[in-house]
Amino acid sequence: MTTAHDRQPARPAEGPPLVAGLLLAAGGGRRLGGRPKALLPHRGRPLVEHAVSVLRAGGCTVVHVVLGAAAGAVRERAELPGCVLVENPDWEEGMGSSLRVGLASLAADPRGVDAALVSLVDQPGIGADAVARVRAAYGGRDALVAASYGGGRGHPVLFGADRWAGIAGTARGDRGARDYLAAHRAAVTLVECADVAEPYDIDTEADLARLEG
């Protein structure tokens, strides 16, 4: 059966590769009292705005954002001009469902996306330098790249378009692409980012202290 991942628009062969940012921002903040992570305040604005600005500053001119919890409120309160916003109705199933929705959205983008650079809305310690490093490691539409922190794999990650169908097929629960990356470990290029980023998550009340203002 033909899927959205098999119908990607062709990009002009002479143009530079298009690495799009894919921000997963659907989480409901269960351990934060049900406060959607996209709307957590950071530097005076919703956290989702900061995450999008990081992707753009790192070189991603095209950005797709997957929303879920309180998607309507995020659309109303957050300023995300130029972003493609897509809603995941099954966001409570975990990150895997949001990754599938996001990859399908990128596959349908008429600009012809060659790779997805995936980041998480609740990791404000990962900035534009890490995004730029991972993006620079793109080596083709079969690329698999991940930021590394002291040898451990983390975000952001980059998936060439030829990998999307396989990743979507294994993305379940909160594991995202973890199983696919483990199965293709030898193909993954690791890019050390510990000197420019901190890969902590905003998951609990205690973590909120890491947000600014």
Tab-separated table of C-alpha atoms in Angstrom:
chain	number	residue	atom	x	y	z
A	1	MET	CA	0.000	0.000	0.000
A	2	THR	CA	1.287	3.456	-0.843
A	3	THR	CA	1.757	5.749	2.147
A	4	ALA	CA	2.491	9.447	2.540
A	5	HIS	CA	6.144	8.523	3.001
A	6	ASP	CA	6.195	7.074	-0.526
A	7	ARG	CA	4.703	10.191	-2.137
A	8	GLN	CA	7.291	12.819	-1.284
A	9	PRO	CA	7.376	15.746	-3.708
A	10	ALA	CA	10.513	15.940	-5.780
A	11	ARG	CA	12.931	18.757	-5.055
A	12	PRO	CA	14.873	20.254	-7.995
A	13	ALA	CA	18.026	18.181	-8.354
A	14	GLU	CA	20.263	21.225	-8.672
A	15	GLY	CA	19.079	22.811	-5.426
A	16	PRO	CA	20.720	22.351	-2.031
A	17	PRO	CA	19.300	19.635	0.222
A	18	LEU	CA	16.353	20.753	2.334
A	19	VAL	CA	16.741	19.752	5.978
A	20	ALA	CA	13.540	20.725	7.756
A	21	GLY	CA	13.089	21.119	11.473
A	22	LEU	CA	10.514	18.851	13.098
A	23	LEU	CA	9.527	19.966	16.586
A	24	LEU	CA	7.605	17.525	18.748
A	25	ALA	CA	5.507	19.697	21.061
A	26	ALA	CA	2.421	17.610	21.847
A	27	GLY	CA	3.134	16.582	25.441
A	28	GLY	CA	0.542	17.214	28.131
A	29	GLY	CA	2.948	17.562	31.053
A	30	ARG	CA	1.415	14.782	33.131
A	31	ARG	CA	4.080	15.128	35.833
A	32	LEU	CA	3.666	18.901	35.717
A	33	GLY	CA	0.079	18.854	36.827
A	34	GLY	CA	-1.250	18.629	33.290
A	35	ARG	CA	0.389	21.808	32.022
A	36	PRO	CA	1.131	21.416	28.282
A	37	LYS	CA	4.863	21.682	27.746
A	38	ALA	CA	4.510	23.875	24.662
A	39	LEU	CA	2.962	26.622	26.790
A	40	LEU	CA	5.418	26.603	29.698
A	41	PRO	CA	6.804	30.151	30.112
A	42	HIS	CA	10.440	30.653	29.124
A	43	ARG	CA	12.016	34.084	28.741
A	44	GLY	CA	8.587	35.640	28.822
A	45	ARG	CA	7.074	33.583	26.005
A	46	PRO	CA	5.720	30.047	25.479
A	47	LEU	CA	8.454	27.422	25.379
A	48	VAL	CA	7.384	26.317	21.888
A	49	GLU	CA	8.437	29.706	20.493
A	50	HIS	CA	11.929	29.274	21.923
A	51	ALA	CA	12.225	25.773	20.453
A	52	VAL	CA	11.220	26.993	16.991
A	53	SER	CA	13.692	29.883	17.153
A	54	VAL	CA	16.473	27.426	18.011
A	55	LEU	CA	15.714	25.322	14.936
A	56	ARG	CA	15.698	28.378	12.704
A	57	ALA	CA	18.893	29.794	14.185
A	58	GLY	CA	20.503	26.389	13.578
A	59	GLY	CA	19.732	26.607	9.862
A	60	CYS	CA	16.277	25.053	9.435
A	61	THR	CA	14.298	27.480	7.315
A	62	VAL	CA	11.349	25.063	7.099
A	63	VAL	CA	9.846	24.025	10.440
A	64	HIS	CA	6.928	21.687	11.131
A	65	VAL	CA	5.496	21.623	14.667
A	66	VAL	CA	3.449	18.722	16.025
A	67	LEU	CA	0.864	19.880	18.565
A	68	GLY	CA	-1.330	17.776	20.814
A	69	ALA	CA	-2.322	18.755	24.340
A	70	ALA	CA	-4.192	22.084	24.330
A	71	ALA	CA	-3.432	22.516	20.643
A	72	GLY	CA	-6.032	25.260	20.298
A	73	ALA	CA	-4.514	27.256	23.152
A	74	VAL	CA	-1.040	26.871	21.660
A	75	ARG	CA	-2.272	28.226	18.337
A	76	GLU	CA	-3.855	31.181	20.124
A	77	ARG	CA	-1.030	32.099	22.505
A	78	ALA	CA	2.155	31.204	20.651
A	79	GLU	CA	3.501	33.232	17.742
A	80	LEU	CA	4.731	30.716	15.188
A	81	PRO	CA	4.681	32.520	11.839
A	82	GLY	CA	5.776	30.474	8.864
A	83	CYS	CA	5.607	27.158	10.702
A	84	VAL	CA	3.533	24.239	9.469
A	85	LEU	CA	1.362	23.274	12.438
A	86	VAL	CA	-0.030	19.754	12.519
A	87	GLU	CA	-2.115	18.225	15.298
A	88	ASN	CA	-1.700	14.723	16.659
A	89	PRO	CA	-5.086	13.524	17.933
A	90	ASP	CA	-3.377	10.514	19.535
A	91	TRP	CA	-0.747	12.486	21.449
A	92	GLU	CA	-1.548	10.651	24.685
A	93	GLU	CA	-0.110	7.477	23.127
A	94	GLY	CA	3.367	8.987	23.425
A	95	MET	CA	6.161	10.438	21.350
A	96	GLY	CA	5.971	7.704	18.741
A	97	SER	CA	2.582	8.844	17.499
A	98	SER	CA	3.782	12.454	17.234
A	99	LEU	CA	6.851	11.373	15.296
A	100	ARG	CA	4.676	9.479	12.828
A	101	VAL	CA	2.388	12.485	12.364
A	102	GLY	CA	5.342	14.811	11.902
A	103	LEU	CA	7.094	12.645	9.329
A	104	ALA	CA	3.854	12.311	7.353
A	105	SER	CA	3.508	16.104	7.380
A	106	LEU	CA	7.054	16.545	6.091
A	107	ALA	CA	6.485	13.925	3.401
A	108	ALA	CA	3.534	15.944	2.121
A	109	ASP	CA	5.402	19.258	2.087
A	110	PRO	CA	5.413	20.480	-1.543
A	111	ARG	CA	8.925	21.895	-1.151
A	112	GLY	CA	10.406	18.401	-1.179
A	113	VAL	CA	12.126	17.758	2.153
A	114	ASP	CA	15.312	15.667	2.115
A	115	ALA	CA	15.732	15.169	5.856
A	116	ALA	CA	14.002	15.820	9.164
A	117	LEU	CA	15.937	17.334	12.038
A	118	VAL	CA	13.910	16.327	15.070
A	119	SER	CA	13.934	18.208	18.367
A	120	LEU	CA	11.819	18.124	21.525
A	121	VAL	CA	10.026	21.143	22.946
A	122	ASP	CA	11.058	20.348	26.532
A	123	GLN	CA	14.838	20.510	26.032
A	124	PRO	CA	15.698	24.239	26.245
A	125	GLY	CA	19.307	23.457	27.089
A	126	ILE	CA	19.869	22.357	23.498
A	127	GLY	CA	20.508	25.432	21.400
A	128	ALA	CA	21.269	26.454	17.848
A	129	ASP	CA	24.898	25.282	17.942
A	130	ALA	CA	23.854	21.666	18.459
A	131	VAL	CA	21.207	21.950	15.749
A	132	ALA	CA	23.758	23.362	13.316
A	133	ARG	CA	26.261	20.595	14.043
A	134	VAL	CA	23.753	17.809	13.499
A	135	ARG	CA	22.390	19.496	10.395
A	136	ALA	CA	25.908	19.851	8.942
A	137	ALA	CA	26.368	16.076	9.207
A	138	TYR	CA	23.630	15.423	6.625
A	139	GLY	CA	25.101	13.099	4.029
A	140	GLY	CA	22.156	12.129	1.864
A	141	ARG	CA	18.550	10.959	2.003
A	142	ASP	CA	19.590	7.775	3.825
A	143	ALA	CA	21.345	9.702	6.601
A	144	LEU	CA	20.962	8.875	10.289
A	145	VAL	CA	22.592	11.422	12.587
A	146	ALA	CA	22.293	12.020	16.326
A	147	ALA	CA	23.764	14.435	18.799
A	148	SER	CA	26.030	12.749	21.320
A	149	TYR	CA	26.640	13.731	24.919
A	150	GLY	CA	29.720	12.066	26.331
A	151	GLY	CA	29.167	9.123	24.002
A	152	GLY	CA	25.466	8.758	24.738
A	153	ARG	CA	22.973	9.344	21.944
A	154	GLY	CA	20.494	12.210	22.374
A	155	HIS	CA	18.648	14.981	20.540
A	156	PRO	CA	18.485	16.534	18.086
A	157	VAL	CA	18.467	13.710	15.574
A	158	LEU	CA	18.406	13.818	11.787
A	159	PHE	CA	16.593	11.318	9.586
A	160	GLY	CA	17.067	11.270	5.821
A	161	ALA	CA	13.787	10.963	3.918
A	162	ASP	CA	14.569	7.440	2.727
A	163	ARG	CA	14.457	6.350	6.376
A	164	TRP	CA	11.085	7.841	7.279
A	165	ALA	CA	8.881	4.871	6.374
A	166	GLY	CA	11.023	2.489	8.407
A	167	ILE	CA	11.121	4.845	11.380
A	168	ALA	CA	7.358	5.431	11.279
A	169	GLY	CA	6.800	1.700	11.198
A	170	THR	CA	8.636	1.194	14.497
A	171	ALA	CA	7.686	4.400	16.349
A	172	ARG	CA	5.486	3.308	19.223
A	173	GLY	CA	4.739	4.593	22.720
A	174	ASP	CA	7.329	6.924	24.171
A	175	ARG	CA	10.237	5.270	22.396
A	176	GLY	CA	10.042	7.379	19.247
A	177	ALA	CA	12.815	6.269	16.882
A	178	ARG	CA	14.830	4.525	19.597
A	179	ASP	CA	14.192	0.997	18.340
A	180	TYR	CA	14.959	1.922	14.732
A	181	LEU	CA	18.204	3.637	15.691
A	182	ALA	CA	19.248	0.670	17.828
A	183	ALA	CA	18.591	-1.708	14.936
A	184	HIS	CA	20.657	0.499	12.593
A	185	ARG	CA	23.370	1.446	15.050
A	186	ALA	CA	26.186	1.002	12.536
A	187	ALA	CA	24.619	3.566	10.182
A	188	VAL	CA	24.215	6.298	12.805
A	189	THR	CA	26.667	9.206	12.728
A	190	LEU	CA	27.193	10.612	16.214
A	191	VAL	CA	28.018	14.305	16.564
A	192	GLU	CA	29.426	15.335	19.946
A	193	CYS	CA	27.524	18.287	21.396
A	194	ALA	CA	28.284	18.161	25.118
A	195	ASP	CA	30.458	21.274	24.845
A	196	VAL	CA	27.588	23.389	23.459
A	197	ALA	CA	24.376	21.897	24.885
A	198	GLU	CA	22.764	20.263	27.907
A	199	PRO	CA	20.208	17.552	27.092
A	200	TYR	CA	18.002	17.811	30.188
A	201	ASP	CA	14.212	17.488	29.962
A	202	ILE	CA	11.535	19.611	31.632
A	203	ASP	CA	9.527	16.750	33.122
A	204	THR	CA	8.875	17.516	36.789
A	205	GLU	CA	8.090	20.460	39.041
A	206	ALA	CA	11.752	20.583	40.071
A	207	ASP	CA	12.810	20.905	36.440
A	208	LEU	CA	10.814	24.114	36.061
A	209	ALA	CA	13.656	25.943	37.811
A	210	ARG	CA	15.693	25.486	34.625
A	211	LEU	CA	13.305	27.724	32.703
A	212	GLU	CA	14.134	31.414	32.646
A	213	GLY	CA	11.763	34.145	33.680
